GROMACS .gro file of C-alpha atoms in nm:
model
  441
    1MET     CA    1   8.758  17.028  10.117
    2PRO     CA    2   8.777  17.407  10.069
    3ILE     CA    3   8.398  17.435  10.100
    4ARG     CA    4   8.430  17.367  10.473
    5ASN     CA    5   8.636  17.680  10.514
    6ILE     CA    6   8.385  17.913  10.345
    7ALA     CA    7   8.259  18.171  10.593
    8VAL     CA    8   7.981  18.428  10.569
    9GLY     CA    9   8.128  18.651  10.838
   10ARG     CA   10   7.961  18.849  11.114
   11PRO     CA   11   7.762  19.165  11.024
   12GLU     CA   12   7.985  19.381  11.243
   13GLU     CA   13   8.286  19.277  11.034
   14ALA     CA   14   8.181  19.519  10.760
   15THR     CA   15   8.225  19.816  10.994
   16GLN     CA   16   8.550  19.711  11.161
   17PRO     CA   17   8.841  19.954  11.103
   18ASP     CA   18   9.067  19.693  10.943
   19ALA     CA   19   8.792  19.590  10.699
   20LEU     CA   20   8.722  19.952  10.605
   21LYS     CA   21   9.094  20.021  10.559
   22ALA     CA   22   9.121  19.713  10.340
   23ALA     CA   23   8.825  19.827  10.130
   24LEU     CA   24   8.981  20.173  10.093
   25ALA     CA   25   9.305  20.009   9.980
   26GLU     CA   26   9.112  19.807   9.720
   27PHE     CA   27   8.939  20.123   9.598
   28ILE     CA   28   9.269  20.310   9.554
   29SER     CA   29   9.452  20.014   9.400
   30THR     CA   30   9.174  19.952   9.147
   31LEU     CA   31   9.160  20.322   9.063
   32ILE     CA   32   9.536  20.323   8.995
   33PHE     CA   33   9.514  20.012   8.779
   34VAL     CA   34   9.212  20.113   8.570
   35PHE     CA   35   9.338  20.469   8.521
   36ALA     CA   36   9.667  20.336   8.377
   37GLY     CA   37   9.512  20.052   8.175
   38SER     CA   38   9.213  20.232   8.023
   39GLY     CA   39   9.416  20.550   7.989
   40SER     CA   40   9.674  20.375   7.771
   41GLY     CA   41   9.403  20.280   7.520
   42MET     CA   42   9.265  20.634   7.517
   43ALA     CA   43   9.616  20.771   7.464
   44PHE     CA   44   9.665  20.553   7.157
   45ASN     CA   45   9.327  20.658   7.023
   46LYS     CA   46   9.435  21.020   7.056
   47LEU     CA   47   9.776  20.971   6.896
   48THR     CA   48   9.648  20.755   6.609
   49ASP     CA   49   9.329  20.671   6.427
   50ASN     CA   50   9.182  20.403   6.654
   51GLY     CA   51   9.538  20.302   6.738
   52ALA     CA   52   9.443  20.099   7.043
   53THR     CA   53   9.328  19.817   6.814
   54THR     CA   54   9.657  19.796   6.622
   55PRO     CA   55   9.944  19.559   6.711
   56ALA     CA   56  10.139  19.848   6.863
   57GLY     CA   57   9.834  19.948   7.065
   58LEU     CA   58   9.793  19.592   7.190
   59VAL     CA   59  10.155  19.578   7.307
   60ALA     CA   60  10.119  19.916   7.478
   61ALA     CA   61   9.798  19.805   7.650
   62SER     CA   62   9.970  19.488   7.768
   63ILE     CA   63  10.262  19.681   7.914
   64ALA     CA   64  10.040  19.946   8.076
   65HIS     CA   65   9.811  19.687   8.235
   66GLY     CA   66  10.105  19.474   8.349
   67LEU     CA   67  10.291  19.765   8.507
   68GLY     CA   68   9.974  19.916   8.652
   69LEU     CA   69   9.866  19.589   8.813
   70PHE     CA   70  10.215  19.527   8.952
   71VAL     CA   71  10.194  19.861   9.132
   72ALA     CA   72   9.829  19.820   9.233
   73VAL     CA   73   9.891  19.479   9.390
   74SER     CA   74  10.211  19.598   9.558
   75VAL     CA   75  10.053  19.898   9.729
   76GLY     CA   76   9.755  19.696   9.852
   77ALA     CA   77   9.927  19.370   9.943
   78ASN     CA   78   9.996  19.446  10.310
   79ILE     CA   79   9.655  19.605  10.372
   80SER     CA   80   9.392  19.414  10.176
   81GLY     CA   81   9.591  19.142  10.005
   82GLY     CA   82   9.596  19.343   9.682
   83HIS     CA   83   9.306  19.170   9.506
   84VAL     CA   84   9.220  19.460   9.270
   85ASN     CA   85   8.971  19.229   9.098
   86PRO     CA   86   8.630  19.083   9.192
   87ALA     CA   87   8.732  18.753   9.030
   88VAL     CA   88   9.037  18.730   9.257
   89THR     CA   89   8.819  18.811   9.558
   90PHE     CA   90   8.568  18.546   9.451
   91GLY     CA   91   8.845  18.290   9.408
   92ALA     CA   92   8.977  18.375   9.756
   93PHE     CA   93   8.625  18.334   9.898
   94VAL     CA   94   8.568  17.998   9.728
   95GLY     CA   95   8.901  17.879   9.868
   96GLY     CA   96   8.801  17.988  10.217
   97ASN     CA   97   9.054  18.272  10.242
   98ILE     CA   98   8.809  18.561  10.285
   99SER     CA   99   8.459  18.589  10.431
  100LEU     CA  100   8.154  18.661  10.216
  101LEU     CA  101   8.088  18.996  10.385
  102ARG     CA  102   8.443  19.119  10.344
  103GLY     CA  103   8.437  18.995   9.985
  104ILE     CA  104   8.124  19.201   9.913
  105LEU     CA  105   8.294  19.502  10.071
  106TYR     CA  106   8.593  19.448   9.840
  107TRP     CA  107   8.364  19.417   9.537
  108ILE     CA  108   8.194  19.748   9.613
  109ALA     CA  109   8.531  19.918   9.659
  110GLN     CA  110   8.673  19.770   9.338
  111LEU     CA  111   8.373  19.872   9.126
  112LEU     CA  112   8.379  20.222   9.274
  113GLY     CA  113   8.753  20.248   9.209
  114SER     CA  114   8.706  20.151   8.845
  115THR     CA  115   8.416  20.393   8.799
  116VAL     CA  116   8.599  20.687   8.957
  117ALA     CA  117   8.907  20.614   8.744
  118CYS     CA  118   8.695  20.627   8.427
  119LEU     CA  119   8.520  20.947   8.536
  120LEU     CA  120   8.858  21.108   8.601
  121LEU     CA  121   8.982  20.995   8.260
  122LYS     CA  122   8.672  21.135   8.091
  123PHE     CA  123   8.721  21.471   8.263
  124ALA     CA  124   9.099  21.486   8.219
  125THR     CA  125   9.074  21.411   7.844
  126SER     CA  126   8.807  21.675   7.779
  127ASP     CA  127   8.523  21.427   7.742
  128MET     CA  128   8.697  21.166   7.527
  129THR     CA  129   8.512  20.834   7.510
  130VAL     CA  130   8.624  20.579   7.765
  131PRO     CA  131   8.628  20.260   7.553
  132ALA     CA  132   8.419  19.975   7.691
  133PHE     CA  133   8.515  19.612   7.643
  134GLY     CA  134   8.363  19.439   7.342
  135LEU     CA  135   8.406  19.152   7.100
  136SER     CA  136   8.609  19.173   6.781
  137SER     CA  137   8.452  19.076   6.450
  138GLY     CA  138   8.412  18.703   6.412
  139VAL     CA  139   8.431  18.636   6.787
  140GLY     CA  140   8.118  18.477   6.936
  141VAL     CA  141   8.000  18.529   7.292
  142TRP     CA  142   8.094  18.176   7.400
  143ASN     CA  143   8.435  18.208   7.237
  144ALA     CA  144   8.487  18.515   7.454
  145VAL     CA  145   8.357  18.338   7.766
  146VAL     CA  146   8.616  18.062   7.717
  147PHE     CA  147   8.890  18.322   7.671
  148GLU     CA  148   8.787  18.497   7.994
  149ILE     CA  149   8.761  18.170   8.189
  150VAL     CA  150   9.106  18.048   8.086
  151MET     CA  151   9.282  18.383   8.125
  152THR     CA  152   9.125  18.454   8.464
  153PHE     CA  153   9.199  18.101   8.581
  154GLY     CA  154   9.566  18.168   8.506
  155LEU     CA  155   9.551  18.501   8.686
  156VAL     CA  156   9.384  18.374   9.005
  157TYR     CA  157   9.596  18.058   9.007
  158THR     CA  158   9.899  18.289   9.001
  159VAL     CA  159   9.758  18.489   9.292
  160TYR     CA  160   9.713  18.170   9.494
  161ALA     CA  161  10.057  18.030   9.414
  162THR     CA  162  10.256  18.346   9.480
  163ALA     CA  163  10.048  18.542   9.733
  164ILE     CA  164   9.800  18.319   9.920
  165ASP     CA  165   9.972  17.980   9.957
  166PRO     CA  166  10.127  17.955  10.309
  167LYS     CA  167  10.420  17.764  10.154
  168LYS     CA  168  10.510  18.048   9.917
  169GLY     CA  169  10.818  18.154  10.116
  170ASP     CA  170  11.045  18.394   9.928
  171LEU     CA  171  10.822  18.355   9.622
  172GLY     CA  172  10.584  18.602   9.785
  173VAL     CA  173  10.837  18.878   9.714
  174ILE     CA  174  10.772  18.854   9.341
  175ALA     CA  175  10.394  18.799   9.368
  176PRO     CA  176  10.297  19.147   9.239
  177LEU     CA  177  10.538  19.106   8.947
  178ALA     CA  178  10.403  18.762   8.857
  179ILE     CA  179  10.043  18.885   8.879
  180GLY     CA  180  10.120  19.185   8.659
  181PHE     CA  181  10.305  18.968   8.409
  182ILE     CA  182  10.024  18.715   8.364
  183VAL     CA  183   9.781  18.996   8.289
  184GLY     CA  184  10.023  19.147   8.037
  185ALA     CA  185  10.079  18.810   7.868
  186ASN     CA  186   9.707  18.734   7.855
  187ILE     CA  187   9.630  19.072   7.698
  188LEU     CA  188   9.876  18.988   7.421
  189ALA     CA  189   9.696  18.655   7.378
  190GLY     CA  190   9.331  18.759   7.415
  191GLY     CA  191   9.320  19.134   7.370
  192ALA     CA  192   9.261  19.114   6.996
  193PHE     CA  193   8.958  18.890   7.047
  194ASP     CA  194   8.756  19.021   7.342
  195GLY     CA  195   8.975  19.286   7.505
  196ALA     CA  196   9.108  19.044   7.770
  197SER     CA  197   8.939  19.183   8.079
  198MET     CA  198   8.993  18.904   8.338
  199ASN     CA  199   8.845  19.150   8.584
  200PRO     CA  200   8.477  19.253   8.620
  201ALA     CA  201   8.579  19.582   8.782
  202VAL     CA  202   8.796  19.673   8.483
  203SER     CA  203   8.499  19.615   8.252
  204PHE     CA  204   8.238  19.774   8.477
  205GLY     CA  205   8.379  20.128   8.502
  206PRO     CA  206   8.412  20.189   8.126
  207ALA     CA  207   8.070  20.029   8.061
  208LEU     CA  208   7.903  20.253   8.318
  209VAL     CA  209   8.073  20.578   8.219
  210SER     CA  210   8.024  20.521   7.843
  211TRP     CA  211   7.687  20.351   7.906
  212SER     CA  212   7.779  20.062   7.679
  213TRP     CA  213   7.650  19.728   7.808
  214ASP     CA  214   7.664  19.506   7.498
  215ASN     CA  215   7.771  19.156   7.606
  216HIS     CA  216   7.882  19.296   7.941
  217TRP     CA  217   7.772  18.975   8.113
  218ILE     CA  218   8.064  18.795   7.948
  219TYR     CA  219   8.307  18.997   8.157
  220TRP     CA  220   8.140  18.878   8.476
  221LEU     CA  221   8.057  18.518   8.391
  222GLY     CA  222   8.395  18.420   8.245
  223PRO     CA  223   8.617  18.574   8.515
  224LEU     CA  224   8.402  18.448   8.803
  225ILE     CA  225   8.402  18.092   8.666
  226GLY     CA  226   8.777  18.104   8.602
  227GLY     CA  227   8.856  18.264   8.937
  228GLY     CA  228   8.631  18.026   9.129
  229LEU     CA  229   8.783  17.721   8.958
  230ALA     CA  230   9.135  17.839   9.035
  231GLY     CA  231   9.048  17.893   9.400
  232LEU     CA  232   8.888  17.550   9.434
  233ILE     CA  233   9.162  17.361   9.252
  234TYR     CA  234   9.458  17.530   9.419
  235GLU     CA  235   9.309  17.518   9.768
  236PHE     CA  236   9.202  17.155   9.739
  237ALA     CA  237   9.497  17.013   9.544
  238PHE     CA  238   9.792  17.210   9.681
  239ILE     CA  239   9.709  17.386  10.009
  240ASN     CA  240   9.489  17.134  10.190
  241GLN     CA  241   9.718  16.845  10.276
  242THR     CA  242   9.595  16.491  10.341
  243VAL     CA  243   9.778  16.255  10.578
  244GLY     CA  244   9.828  15.899  10.459
  245ARG     CA  245  10.050  15.601  10.534
  246PRO     CA  246  10.427  15.656  10.497
  247GLU     CA  247  10.443  15.428  10.191
  248GLU     CA  248  10.186  15.648  10.016
  249ALA     CA  249  10.378  15.970  10.072
  250THR     CA  250  10.542  15.983   9.731
  251GLN     CA  251  10.234  15.901   9.525
  252PRO     CA  252  10.012  16.201   9.612
  253ASP     CA  253  10.318  16.426   9.599
  254ALA     CA  254  10.404  16.310   9.248
  255LEU     CA  255  10.047  16.350   9.125
  256LYS     CA  256  10.023  16.701   9.268
  257ALA     CA  257  10.352  16.789   9.101
  258ALA     CA  258  10.223  16.652   8.770
  259LEU     CA  259   9.902  16.853   8.805
  260ALA     CA  260  10.112  17.164   8.872
  261GLU     CA  261  10.316  17.095   8.556
  262PHE     CA  262   9.996  17.049   8.355
  263ILE     CA  263   9.849  17.381   8.473
  264SER     CA  264  10.176  17.573   8.438
  265THR     CA  265  10.230  17.446   8.084
  266LEU     CA  266   9.869  17.526   7.993
  267ILE     CA  267   9.913  17.884   8.120
  268PHE     CA  268  10.239  17.927   7.929
  269VAL     CA  269  10.124  17.782   7.596
  270PHE     CA  270   9.790  17.964   7.607
  271ALA     CA  271   9.968  18.299   7.647
  272GLY     CA  272  10.250  18.225   7.404
  273SER     CA  273  10.058  18.061   7.119
  274GLY     CA  274   9.764  18.295   7.174
  275SER     CA  275   9.983  18.600   7.121
  276GLY     CA  276  10.083  18.479   6.775
  277MET     CA  277   9.720  18.409   6.688
  278ALA     CA  278   9.623  18.755   6.811
  279PHE     CA  279   9.874  18.921   6.578
  280ASN     CA  280   9.753  18.711   6.288
  281LYS     CA  281   9.403  18.841   6.356
  282LEU     CA  282   9.512  19.206   6.380
  283THR     CA  283   9.734  19.198   6.073
  284ASP     CA  284   9.801  18.991   5.764
  285ASN     CA  285  10.025  18.718   5.907
  286GLY     CA  286  10.146  18.978   6.156
  287ALA     CA  287  10.306  18.726   6.390
  288THR     CA  288  10.598  18.696   6.144
  289THR     CA  289  10.664  19.071   6.130
  290PRO     CA  290  10.925  19.241   6.353
  291ALA     CA  291  10.649  19.381   6.576
  292GLY     CA  292  10.487  19.039   6.595
  293LEU     CA  293  10.818  18.879   6.688
  294VAL     CA  294  10.872  19.129   6.969
  295ALA     CA  295  10.518  19.080   7.099
  296THR     CA  296  10.556  18.701   7.087
  297SER     CA  297  10.885  18.729   7.272
  298ILE     CA  298  10.725  18.942   7.543
  299ALA     CA  299  10.425  18.709   7.575
  300HIS     CA  300  10.643  18.399   7.604
  301GLY     CA  301  10.880  18.566   7.848
  302LEU     CA  302  10.601  18.696   8.071
  303GLY     CA  303  10.404  18.373   8.044
  304LEU     CA  304  10.700  18.154   8.134
  305PHE     CA  305  10.794  18.376   8.428
  306VAL     CA  306  10.445  18.322   8.565
  307ALA     CA  307  10.433  17.951   8.479
  308VAL     CA  308  10.761  17.882   8.656
  309SER     CA  309  10.660  18.097   8.954
  310VAL     CA  310  10.331  17.918   9.017
  311GLY     CA  311  10.487  17.573   8.988
  312ALA     CA  312  10.815  17.637   9.168
  313ASN     CA  313  10.708  17.527   9.516
  314ILE     CA  314  10.511  17.224   9.394
  315SER     CA  315  10.689  17.062   9.101
  316GLY     CA  316  10.997  17.278   9.056
  317GLY     CA  317  10.832  17.466   8.770
  318HIS     CA  318  10.990  17.276   8.479
  319VAL     CA  319  10.715  17.353   8.221
  320ASN     CA  320  10.933  17.190   7.956
  321PRO     CA  321  11.027  16.827   7.876
  322ALA     CA  322  11.380  16.944   7.793
  323VAL     CA  323  11.418  17.096   8.140
  324THR     CA  324  11.284  16.776   8.296
  325PHE     CA  325  11.525  16.569   8.086
  326GLY     CA  326  11.814  16.791   8.192
  327ALA     CA  327  11.712  16.751   8.557
  328PHE     CA  328  11.698  16.372   8.509
  329VAL     CA  329  12.039  16.355   8.342
  330GLY     CA  330  12.181  16.563   8.626
  331GLY     CA  331  12.030  16.327   8.884
  332ASN     CA  332  11.777  16.574   9.021
  333ILE     CA  333  11.460  16.384   8.929
  334SER     CA  334  11.377  16.015   8.891
  335LEU     CA  335  11.295  15.862   8.553
  336LEU     CA  336  10.939  15.771   8.656
  337ARG     CA  337  10.862  16.118   8.789
  338GLY     CA  338  11.020  16.265   8.478
  339ILE     CA  339  10.788  16.058   8.257
  340LEU     CA  340  10.492  16.175   8.467
  341TYR     CA  341  10.604  16.536   8.413
  342TRP     CA  342  10.636  16.480   8.038
  343ILE     CA  343  10.283  16.344   8.014
  344ALA     CA  344  10.148  16.637   8.215
  345GLN     CA  345  10.341  16.893   8.008
  346LEU     CA  346  10.225  16.750   7.675
  347LEU     CA  347   9.866  16.733   7.798
  348GLY     CA  348   9.886  17.093   7.923
  349SER     CA  349  10.010  17.213   7.584
  350THR     CA  350   9.742  17.015   7.401
  351VAL     CA  351   9.456  17.139   7.620
  352ALA     CA  352   9.579  17.499   7.584
  353CYS     CA  353   9.569  17.465   7.206
  354LEU     CA  354   9.226  17.301   7.213
  355LEU     CA  355   9.096  17.591   7.421
  356LEU     CA  356   9.254  17.840   7.180
  357THR     CA  357   9.098  17.656   6.886
  358PHE     CA  358   8.752  17.683   7.037
  359ALA     CA  359   8.794  18.037   7.168
  360THR     CA  360   8.910  18.165   6.830
  361SER     CA  361   8.641  17.988   6.627
  362ASP     CA  362   8.886  17.733   6.483
  363MET     CA  363   9.136  17.984   6.351
  364VAL     CA  364   9.453  17.806   6.230
  365TYR     CA  365   9.775  17.861   6.430
  366ALA     CA  366  10.047  17.689   6.340
  367THR     CA  367  11.825  17.899   8.796
  368ALA     CA  368  11.606  17.689   9.001
  369ILE     CA  369  11.772  17.347   9.067
  370ASP     CA  370  12.115  17.425   9.217
  371SER     CA  371  12.112  17.368   9.596
  372LYS     CA  372  12.359  17.659   9.632
  373LYS     CA  373  12.130  17.907   9.460
  374GLY     CA  374  12.041  18.089   9.786
  375ASP     CA  375  11.857  18.416   9.731
  376LEU     CA  376  11.912  18.378   9.357
  377GLY     CA  377  11.620  18.134   9.358
  378VAL     CA  378  11.381  18.425   9.409
  379ILE     CA  379  11.459  18.560   9.063
  380ALA     CA  380  11.478  18.219   8.893
  381PRO     CA  381  11.138  18.257   8.719
  382LEU     CA  382  11.240  18.601   8.594
  383ALA     CA  383  11.573  18.478   8.460
  384ILE     CA  384  11.412  18.177   8.291
  385GLY     CA  385  11.141  18.392   8.132
  386PHE     CA  386  11.395  18.649   8.013
  387ILE     CA  387  11.622  18.394   7.844
  388VAL     CA  388  11.324  18.251   7.655
  389GLY     CA  389  11.217  18.600   7.547
  390ALA     CA  390  11.570  18.686   7.437
  391ASN     CA  391  11.610  18.359   7.247
  392ILE     CA  392  11.282  18.413   7.062
  393LEU     CA  393  11.412  18.751   6.947
  394ALA     CA  394  11.731  18.578   6.832
  395GLY     CA  395  11.592  18.261   6.675
  396GLY     CA  396  11.222  18.318   6.624
  397ALA     CA  397  11.261  18.443   6.267
  398PHE     CA  398  11.450  18.126   6.170
  399ASP     CA  399  11.275  17.825   6.325
  400GLY     CA  400  11.021  17.971   6.568
  401ALA     CA  401  11.254  17.926   6.867
  402SER     CA  402  11.066  17.651   7.050
  403MET     CA  403  11.322  17.537   7.311
  404ASN     CA  404  11.037  17.328   7.450
  405PRO     CA  405  10.892  17.006   7.302
  406ALA     CA  406  10.563  17.063   7.486
  407VAL     CA  407  10.522  17.404   7.322
  408SER     CA  408  10.571  17.247   6.978
  409PHE     CA  409  10.365  16.935   7.047
  410GLY     CA  410  10.027  17.094   7.123
  411PRO     CA  411  10.004  17.308   6.807
  412ALA     CA  412  10.135  17.020   6.592
  413LEU     CA  413   9.876  16.779   6.730
  414ILE     CA  414   9.577  17.014   6.706
  415SER     CA  415   9.665  17.142   6.357
  416TRP     CA  416   9.803  16.798   6.256
  417SER     CA  417  10.118  16.953   6.115
  418TRP     CA  418  10.422  16.732   6.180
  419ASP     CA  419  10.671  16.857   5.921
  420ASN     CA  420  11.019  16.851   6.080
  421HIS     CA  421  10.858  16.812   6.422
  422TRP     CA  422  11.147  16.587   6.532
  423ILE     CA  423  11.372  16.894   6.531
  424TYR     CA  424  11.177  17.042   6.822
  425TRP     CA  425  11.241  16.729   7.028
  426LEU     CA  426  11.598  16.642   6.932
  427GLY     CA  427  11.741  16.992   6.968
  428PRO     CA  428  11.586  17.084   7.305
  429LEU     CA  429  11.649  16.740   7.461
  430PHE     CA  430  12.012  16.742   7.345
  431GLY     CA  431  12.064  17.096   7.475
  432GLY     CA  432  11.878  17.035   7.800
  433GLY     CA  433  12.060  16.709   7.869
  434LEU     CA  434  12.397  16.867   7.795
  435ALA     CA  435  12.322  17.157   8.029
  436GLY     CA  436  12.218  16.917   8.305
  437LEU     CA  437  12.535  16.710   8.266
  438ILE     CA  438  12.772  17.006   8.256
  439TYR     CA  439  12.615  17.205   8.541
  440ASP     CA  440  12.559  16.914   8.778
  441LYS     CA  441  12.901  16.763   8.727
   0.00000   0.00000   0.00000
């Protein structure tokens, strides 16, 4: 159990040079991230009338936060681990990967980094208001808490899968990119509802500098629950290995792979479907406009990149019944395991949509298999995410561009809308099976 690995740490640890260097790295990384993220919102407010709350402002905030976090994690990775977030630090502590004392040191550094970034922004912009996080109209506090729990769970789960897991291998190279992408995708999904913090430090600096504390507790409670859950689940289910009899070896492995498919699909559908719901909230049916189509494409591309990345070393990162079917037809997965994956993927999509339904107060919303892939496998999640994003731009205006029965199934089940639903099974399974046959033969 992960709880056995939790350590308080010795008092002298807080004054050791490596701990102080790590804290300094967290301070600088968080400063870089918050300055870019909060600054992008202030820039839109200057260029437009409250432009940060428009669809264009939401896309810009997503890009700025994604790029900023990619850099912040990259520059801190080899010194502190590049947490840049008290929720990530808490998740690492719960999983037994950092001591309590060092975690507290990181928290102090992260909160200071956020505060200094906001003070610098206030000075550099001639006393412009640094916007604090808050709830949009019609969004209740518990709706926002659910948003923050789910989004932060996805973020910290990504950190574990790509940066903490000892089995990560070459996947560690793209960890900062995956972490930045999940934040960008989640902002597109949740930004229109509660600002999509996922990070108590990101919320704390603006709240302190603007002295605006309304519902601030949400941005601590949600991320800490989500981060803690991710740390517990990943550490217990995927890192801590249990030894059983040889004949049992395939059963736990298959169940872990199915759990990975469930979580990956949940992350992907929550980001993708949530982005469309966000645009419908910001505009009148805005998800069907050109800007909405681009934003949905970005959210799906980023979300799938992350979903494939976090599942790659456990289940292969299928995240799609059509991909699983193609792998089966090509002889790369057994029928029984394929069925297990399908069940997990459909459940993941359904749970994501149920969470979105609750979090939005019942709003209505309608390169990795080839053994010869070599180093190309490192960019497999990126390539897979990009082709989905590109295809949504090409086909989204015509039929929604599903390409994934699980993505279609969850919304259809929760909204009970089955018109022409068979299309989103027949087409993807035919295409996926054909691809598996052609490539493998």
